[in-house]
Structures are given as C-alpha cells and as structure tokens.
Coordinates of C-alpha atoms in Angstrom, one line a residue:
X784 CA -43.9 -62.4 -3.7
X785 CA -41.3 -64.6 -3.9
X786 CA -40.3 -66.7 -0.9
X787 CA -37.1 -69.2 -1.0
X788 CA -35.6 -71.2 1.3
X789 CA -32.2 -72.9 1.0
X790 CA -30.5 -75.8 3.7
X791 CA -27.5 -75.1 5.8
X792 CA -25.1 -78.0 6.4
X793 CA -23.1 -80.6 9.2
X794 CA -19.9 -81.6 7.1
X795 CA -19.9 -85.2 7.7
X796 CA -16.1 -86.1 6.6
X797 CA -13.2 -84.9 4.3
X798 CA -14.2 -81.3 5.5
X799 CA -11.4 -79.0 3.6
X800 CA -10.5 -80.5 0.8
X801 CA -12.7 -78.6 -1.3
X802 CA -10.3 -75.5 -1.3
X803 CA -9.2 -74.7 -4.2
X804 CA -5.4 -74.4 -3.5
X805 CA -6.0 -78.0 -2.2
X806 CA -8.2 -79.5 -4.7
X807 CA -6.1 -78.6 -7.6
X808 CA -3.3 -80.4 -6.8
X809 CA -4.6 -83.7 -5.7
X810 CA -8.6 -83.9 -6.1
X811 CA -10.9 -83.6 -2.9
X812 CA -13.2 -85.4 -1.6
X813 CA -16.2 -85.3 1.1
X814 CA -19.6 -85.9 2.5
X815 CA -21.8 -83.1 3.4
X816 CA -25.3 -83.6 5.2
X817 CA -28.4 -81.0 4.3
X818 CA -30.1 -80.1 7.5
X819 CA -33.5 -78.7 7.8
X820 CA -32.5 -75.6 9.4
X821 CA -32.4 -73.1 6.4
X822 CA -31.7 -69.2 5.1
X823 CA -35.1 -67.7 3.9
X824 CA -35.3 -64.9 1.8
X825 CA -38.2 -62.7 0.0
X826 CA -38.4 -60.6 -2.9
X827 CA -40.9 -58.5 -3.6
X828 CA -41.4 -55.5 -5.8
X829 CA -41.3 -52.3 -3.9
X830 CA -43.9 -49.1 -4.9
X831 CA -41.2 -47.0 -4.3
X832 CA -38.4 -47.3 -7.0
X833 CA -35.5 -48.0 -5.0
X834 CA -33.5 -51.2 -3.1
X835 CA -35.1 -52.2 0.3
X836 CA -32.7 -55.0 2.4
X837 CA -33.9 -55.9 5.2
X838 CA -31.5 -58.2 7.6
X839 CA -29.7 -57.7 10.9
X840 CA -29.4 -53.9 9.5
X841 CA -31.7 -52.1 7.1
X842 CA -30.7 -50.6 3.9
X843 CA -32.7 -48.3 1.3
X844 CA -30.6 -47.2 -1.5
X845 CA -31.4 -46.0 -5.1
X846 CA -28.8 -48.7 -6.7
X847 CA -27.7 -51.8 -6.1
X848 CA -24.2 -49.9 -6.5
X849 CA -24.8 -48.3 -3.2
X850 CA -25.4 -51.4 -1.2
X851 CA -23.4 -52.2 1.8
X852 CA -23.9 -55.8 1.6
X853 CA -21.3 -57.2 -0.1
X854 CA -23.4 -60.4 -0.8
X855 CA -26.6 -58.7 -1.3
X856 CA -24.7 -55.7 -3.8
X857 CA -23.1 -58.6 -6.0
X858 CA -25.9 -60.8 -6.6
X859 CA -28.1 -57.4 -7.5
X860 CA -24.9 -56.8 -10.1
X861 CA -25.8 -60.6 -11.2
X862 CA -29.3 -60.8 -11.6
X863 CA -30.7 -57.0 -11.6
X864 CA -34.7 -57.8 -11.7
X865 CA -36.4 -57.2 -14.9
X866 CA -38.9 -55.4 -15.0
X867 CA -36.9 -52.2 -14.1
X868 CA -39.0 -51.1 -11.1
X869 CA -38.2 -51.1 -7.1
X870 CA -37.6 -54.4 -5.1
X871 CA -37.6 -55.2 -1.3
X872 CA -35.3 -57.9 -0.4
X873 CA -35.9 -59.5 3.1
X874 CA -33.7 -62.5 5.1
X875 CA -34.7 -64.4 7.8
X876 CA -32.1 -67.4 9.8
X877 CA -32.7 -70.4 11.0
X878 CA -29.3 -70.2 12.7
X879 CA -26.7 -67.8 13.9
X880 CA -24.5 -66.1 11.1
X881 CA -20.5 -67.7 11.7
X882 CA -21.9 -70.8 13.4
X883 CA -20.0 -73.3 11.5
X884 CA -23.0 -74.0 9.2
X885 CA -22.1 -73.0 6.1
X886 CA -25.1 -70.1 5.9
X887 CA -23.7 -67.5 4.6
X888 CA -23.2 -69.8 1.4
X889 CA -27.3 -71.1 1.9
X890 CA -27.8 -67.0 2.0
X891 CA -26.2 -66.2 -1.2
X892 CA -28.0 -69.5 -2.9
X893 CA -31.3 -68.5 -1.2
X894 CA -31.4 -65.7 -2.6
X895 CA -29.6 -66.0 -6.0
X896 CA -32.6 -68.7 -6.1
X897 CA -35.0 -65.6 -5.1
X898 CA -33.8 -63.4 -8.0
X899 CA -34.2 -65.4 -10.7
X900 CA -37.0 -67.1 -9.9
X901 CA -38.3 -63.4 -9.6
X902 CA -37.1 -62.5 -13.0
X903 CA -39.2 -65.8 -14.0
X904 CA -36.0 -67.3 -14.8
X905 CA -35.1 -71.3 -13.2
X906 CA -31.5 -72.5 -12.5
X907 CA -30.9 -76.0 -12.4
X908 CA -29.0 -77.0 -9.3
X909 CA -26.0 -77.6 -10.4
X910 CA -26.0 -73.8 -12.2
X911 CA -27.3 -72.1 -9.0
X912 CA -24.6 -73.5 -7.2
X913 CA -21.8 -72.1 -9.3
X914 CA -23.4 -69.0 -9.4
X915 CA -23.0 -69.1 -5.5
X916 CA -19.8 -70.0 -5.9
X917 CA -18.9 -67.5 -8.3
X918 CA -19.9 -64.7 -6.0
X919 CA -18.4 -65.8 -3.2
X920 CA -15.3 -66.9 -4.3
X921 CA -14.4 -64.9 -7.6
X922 CA -16.3 -62.0 -6.8
X923 CA -16.2 -61.3 -2.8
X924 CA -12.7 -64.0 -2.6
X925 CA -13.7 -65.0 0.3
X926 CA -11.0 -68.0 1.3
X927 CA -13.6 -70.9 1.0
X928 CA -14.5 -74.1 -1.0
X929 CA -17.4 -75.2 -2.7
X930 CA -18.7 -77.8 -0.2
X931 CA -21.5 -75.1 1.2
X932 CA -22.5 -73.8 -2.1
X933 CA -23.1 -77.5 -3.5
X934 CA -24.9 -78.9 -0.4
X935 CA -27.3 -76.0 -0.5
X936 CA -28.0 -76.1 -3.4
X937 CA -28.9 -80.2 -3.6
X938 CA -29.5 -81.4 -0.6
X939 CA -29.4 -84.7 1.0
X940 CA -26.4 -86.9 2.2
X941 CA -24.2 -86.2 -0.6
X942 CA -20.7 -86.9 -1.6
X943 CA -18.8 -84.0 -3.6
X944 CA -15.7 -84.9 -5.3
X945 CA -13.2 -82.1 -6.2
X946 CA -11.5 -82.4 -9.7
X947 CA -8.6 -80.9 -10.6
X948 CA -10.1 -78.5 -13.0
X949 CA -13.0 -77.6 -10.7
X950 CA -15.8 -79.5 -11.7
X951 CA -17.6 -81.2 -8.8
X952 CA -19.4 -84.2 -9.1
X953 CA -22.3 -84.9 -6.8
X954 CA -23.9 -88.0 -5.8
X955 CA -26.2 -89.2 -3.0
X956 CA -24.9 -91.6 -0.8
X957 CA -26.1 -95.0 -1.0
X958 CA -27.8 -95.4 2.8
X959 CA -31.4 -97.7 3.9
X960 CA -33.6 -95.7 5.3
X961 CA -32.6 -97.4 8.5
X962 CA -29.2 -95.9 8.7
X963 CA -30.5 -92.5 8.0
X964 CA -33.2 -92.3 10.9
X965 CA -30.0 -93.9 13.1
X966 CA -27.9 -91.2 12.3
X967 CA -30.2 -88.6 13.4
X968 CA -31.1 -90.4 15.9
X969 CA -26.9 -90.4 17.2
X970 CA -25.6 -87.2 15.7
X971 CA -25.8 -84.4 18.5
X972 CA -25.3 -80.4 17.4
X973 CA -24.7 -78.3 20.7
X974 CA -24.0 -74.3 20.0
X975 CA -20.9 -73.4 21.4
X976 CA -22.6 -69.0 21.6
X977 CA -19.1 -68.3 20.0
X978 CA -19.7 -66.2 16.8
X979 CA -15.9 -66.4 14.9
X980 CA -15.3 -65.3 10.7
X981 CA -14.1 -68.8 9.0
X982 CA -12.3 -66.3 7.1
X983 CA -9.1 -65.7 9.0
X984 CA -9.0 -69.7 10.1
X985 CA -9.3 -70.3 5.9
X986 CA -6.9 -68.2 4.5
X987 CA -3.9 -69.4 6.9
X988 CA -5.0 -72.5 5.7
X989 CA -4.8 -71.6 2.1
X990 CA -1.8 -69.8 2.5
X991 CA -0.1 -73.1 4.2
X992 CA -1.8 -75.6 1.1
X993 CA -1.0 -72.8 -1.5
X994 CA 3.2 -73.6 -0.4
X995 CA 2.5 -77.0 -0.1
X996 CA 3.1 -77.1 4.1
X997 CA 3.6 -80.5 4.6
X998 CA 2.3 -81.0 7.9
X999 CA -1.0 -79.3 6.4
X1000 CA -0.8 -81.6 3.0
X1001 CA -0.8 -84.5 5.5
X1002 CA -3.5 -83.6 7.2
X1003 CA -5.6 -82.8 4.4
X1004 CA -4.5 -86.3 2.9
X1005 CA -5.7 -87.9 5.7
X1006 CA -9.0 -85.9 6.4
X1007 CA -9.9 -87.1 2.7
X1008 CA -8.9 -90.6 3.8
X1009 CA -11.7 -90.0 6.3
X1010 CA -13.9 -89.2 4.1
X1011 CA -14.1 -92.6 2.1
X1012 CA -13.9 -94.2 5.3
X1013 CA -16.9 -92.4 6.2
X1014 CA -18.5 -93.2 3.1
X1015 CA -18.0 -96.7 3.6
X1016 CA -18.8 -97.0 6.9
X1017 CA -22.7 -95.1 6.2
X1018 CA -22.9 -97.4 2.6
X1019 CA -22.4 -100.6 4.7
X1020 CA -24.7 -99.0 7.7
X1021 CA -21.7 -99.3 10.2
X1022 CA -22.4 -96.2 12.3
X1023 CA -20.2 -96.4 15.3
X1024 CA -17.4 -96.4 12.7
X1025 CA -18.4 -93.2 11.4
X1026 CA -18.1 -92.3 15.5
X1027 CA -14.5 -93.4 15.8
X1028 CA -13.7 -92.0 12.5
X1029 CA -14.4 -88.5 14.0
X1030 CA -12.4 -88.5 16.8
X1031 CA -9.5 -89.2 14.1
X1032 CA -11.1 -86.6 12.1
X1033 CA -10.8 -83.9 14.7
X1034 CA -7.5 -84.7 15.5
X1035 CA -6.4 -84.1 12.2
X1036 CA -8.3 -81.0 11.4
X1037 CA -6.8 -79.7 14.6
X1038 CA -3.4 -79.6 12.7
X1039 CA -4.7 -76.9 9.8
X1040 CA -4.1 -73.9 12.4
X1041 CA -3.6 -73.3 16.0
X1042 CA -7.0 -71.1 16.1
X1043 CA -9.4 -74.3 15.2
X1044 CA -9.6 -75.4 19.0
X1045 CA -9.1 -73.5 22.2
X1046 CA -8.9 -74.7 25.8
X1047 CA -12.6 -73.9 26.1
X1048 CA -13.6 -76.0 23.0
X1049 CA -11.1 -79.0 24.4
X1050 CA -12.8 -79.6 27.6
X1051 CA -16.2 -79.8 25.8
X1052 CA -14.6 -82.4 23.6
X1053 CA -13.0 -84.1 26.6
X1054 CA -16.3 -83.8 28.9
X1055 CA -18.4 -85.1 25.7
X1056 CA -16.6 -88.6 25.6
X1057 CA -16.4 -89.2 28.7
X1058 CA -20.4 -88.9 28.5
X1059 CA -21.7 -91.2 25.8
X1060 CA -20.0 -89.6 22.5
X1061 CA -17.7 -91.5 20.9
X1062 CA -16.2 -88.7 18.2
X1063 CA -17.5 -85.2 17.2
X1064 CA -15.7 -82.2 15.7
X1065 CA -16.2 -78.2 15.8
X1066 CA -18.0 -77.7 12.6
X1067 CA -17.1 -75.6 9.5
X1068 CA -13.2 -73.7 9.5
X1069 CA -13.2 -74.1 13.6
X1070 CA -13.0 -71.5 16.9
X1071 CA -16.5 -71.5 17.8
X1072 CA -19.8 -72.6 16.1
X1073 CA -21.7 -75.4 16.4
X1074 CA -20.2 -79.3 17.8
X1075 CA -21.5 -81.6 16.2
X1076 CA -20.8 -85.5 18.4
X1077 CA -21.8 -89.1 17.2
X1078 CA -23.4 -90.8 20.5
X1079 CA -25.2 -94.3 20.1
X1080 CA -26.3 -93.7 23.6
X1081 CA -26.8 -91.8 26.6
X1082 CA -28.1 -88.5 25.0
X1083 CA -29.7 -87.1 28.3
X1084 CA -26.3 -87.6 29.9
X1085 CA -24.6 -85.9 26.7
X1086 CA -27.0 -83.4 26.9
X1087 CA -27.2 -82.7 30.6
X1088 CA -23.2 -82.6 30.1
X1089 CA -23.2 -80.4 27.4
X1090 CA -25.8 -77.7 29.2
X1091 CA -23.5 -77.5 32.2
X1092 CA -20.7 -76.4 29.9
X1093 CA -23.0 -73.2 28.2
X1094 CA -23.5 -75.5 25.7
X1095 CA -27.0 -75.2 23.6
X1096 CA -28.5 -78.2 21.8
X1097 CA -30.2 -78.6 18.5
X1098 CA -32.4 -81.1 16.9
X1099 CA -32.5 -81.5 13.4
X1100 CA -33.4 -83.9 10.5
X1101 CA -31.8 -84.2 7.0
X1102 CA -33.1 -82.4 4.4
X1103 CA -33.3 -83.6 0.9
X1104 CA -34.9 -81.7 -1.2
X1105 CA -32.4 -79.3 -1.4
X1106 CA -32.6 -75.2 -2.6
X1107 CA -36.7 -74.6 -2.7
X1108 CA -39.1 -71.9 -4.4
X1109 CA -41.8 -71.9 -1.2
X1110 CA -43.7 -69.5 -2.4
X1111 CA -44.1 -68.0 -6.1
X1112 CA -47.1 -65.2 -6.7
X1113 CA -44.9 -62.3 -8.9
X1114 CA -47.8 -59.7 -10.0

C-alpha cells in the first residue's frame, strides 16, 4: 500500500497572473502558501484484475478508458501500473471540493505521486508539478494556471515567477520564524458554504486576457505589482502592510469578472472590516469557497461576526513539506 498527501494553498499576492493568456505576454508573479490541509491518496494492489476508485463516488472498471472521473482517467493513462495487476485508489480530503484552495490540483499532485511511488519511480517536485499541469491544463483543457500544482508539490510560503516561455521559477520567501508565526496568527480563514466551479470565472478572465481587454490587463498588472509589494512586506516583517495590500488586491480582483463577488460576499467583507480585519479576499477564482482575512487583533470579534453570517472558521498552519509519501509498503 502507498499513501501520499499533498497540501492545498492560500494565495497571498499576485494570484491570477499564472494564467498562460497573461504570463505568455507579460510574465507572471505571485506568492502562495501551502497549508496543513491535505488531499490524501491511497494506492493498493487489488485482488481482482480491475480498477476500483473511491472518491465521492465508487467506480469499478476493467480499464482506465472506462473511467468517468477525468483526473483519475488521465493520470492512469499517463502512469500505468507496471505490475499489470488491478489497483485500488481512494481519495480523502480535508477540505470540500470547489472551495478556492486549489484542491483539484492538490488531488492531481497527490495522485501522480502515489502512482509513481507504486511503480517505484520517484519524481522531483518540479517534474511532479509539471505532470500535474500537463494533465489538468493540456489533457483536460481546464482554464487554470500553474500556481496550485507548483505550491502543492513544493510547499512553503513561496514566490512563483512565470516566464513568458512557460518556465516557472520557484523561490521560498525569506521570512523570519517570528514573522511566519505572526502571519499564521493573523490570517484567518472562513468557509462561506458556497461551492462553485472556477472554470466559468477563469474562462471569462482567460478570454478577456487573450483579447487584451484593457480593464482586465490593467487589473492583472496591478495584482502582479501587489505580489511584489507583498514579498517586500513579508521579508521586512511589515505584516500590517500585507493586510492593506489584501484590500487593494480584492478591489482589483473584482474587476476581473462580475461573478467574483455578490451582495452576500460584499456584505461579509464590509462586516469583517468593521470587526478587526484590515483586508481580505475570496480565495481562488471567486464566487464562494473560503474567505481569507488579515486581522492583527480582535480575532474573537471577527470570528463571532463571521459566524453570525453563517461562515465557518478553519484554523491552519503553513506546510513546508509539500507533496509527500507518508507510507510505502508495496508487496
């Protein structure tokens, strides 16, 4: 049996500039943080010469061509078990699907890591991230960027630079332990209870970027600059500045699509600002999922206000290990 895990993430600055439609013209830059909420995949040799998949549904099929789940299908097409026997793959998640924390890409990274370990074939973090990008973006045609796969593979609080040719430069941020502890204390996550697919919002942003629509391009330029400013704030230990940048980021992010926010989300945001938050934003593409706020004090007051709006708090710490094989005992 193989058990792998890969962390989900919170985007801390520059998010959205990892789409090819943007970085291929202007280059992208962002800061992402892996957190200790994981997607787990177990892989085990099956007695029968069939494939059994366990996720929100159960599939038992004779070959990967019959699989309904897109990521499972493409991953098994790409990394076929060498022993020629049946295989059982089961996924377990710490967070809901479509929650804005990059769980789909974490699933892909964790699954590929498990399949390669099953074949006794171990990849570098970069190879793992690139294979996950290939499956999600090239094979499945998802209108997403490369942030989620890379941060899930590498972990940490990390800057990602997206070159125009598609290369990704990974550089851990230079923060003191005290600054990391302070960031963990003051960044608060709340689940809105709204599940949404990122595809529609990102497709709209992608199309506008391809057409070079000035309002979207200008907002993405500003968001990229916020990423650089956030790096400076982190490395200088000026975390309240990060909170202020989050507010600017959120107002720019809302210019990318009319579906990123709605009256309920706007109401939650305004209440958060009145109850201790300096700034915040919806994670991922927007429209629902998790809110992230930066609040240097009055944590109890903010949490009480968010609970009154029906939002559920989720405590976390940063993950500095990235994708990992937890257990490996293949017979």
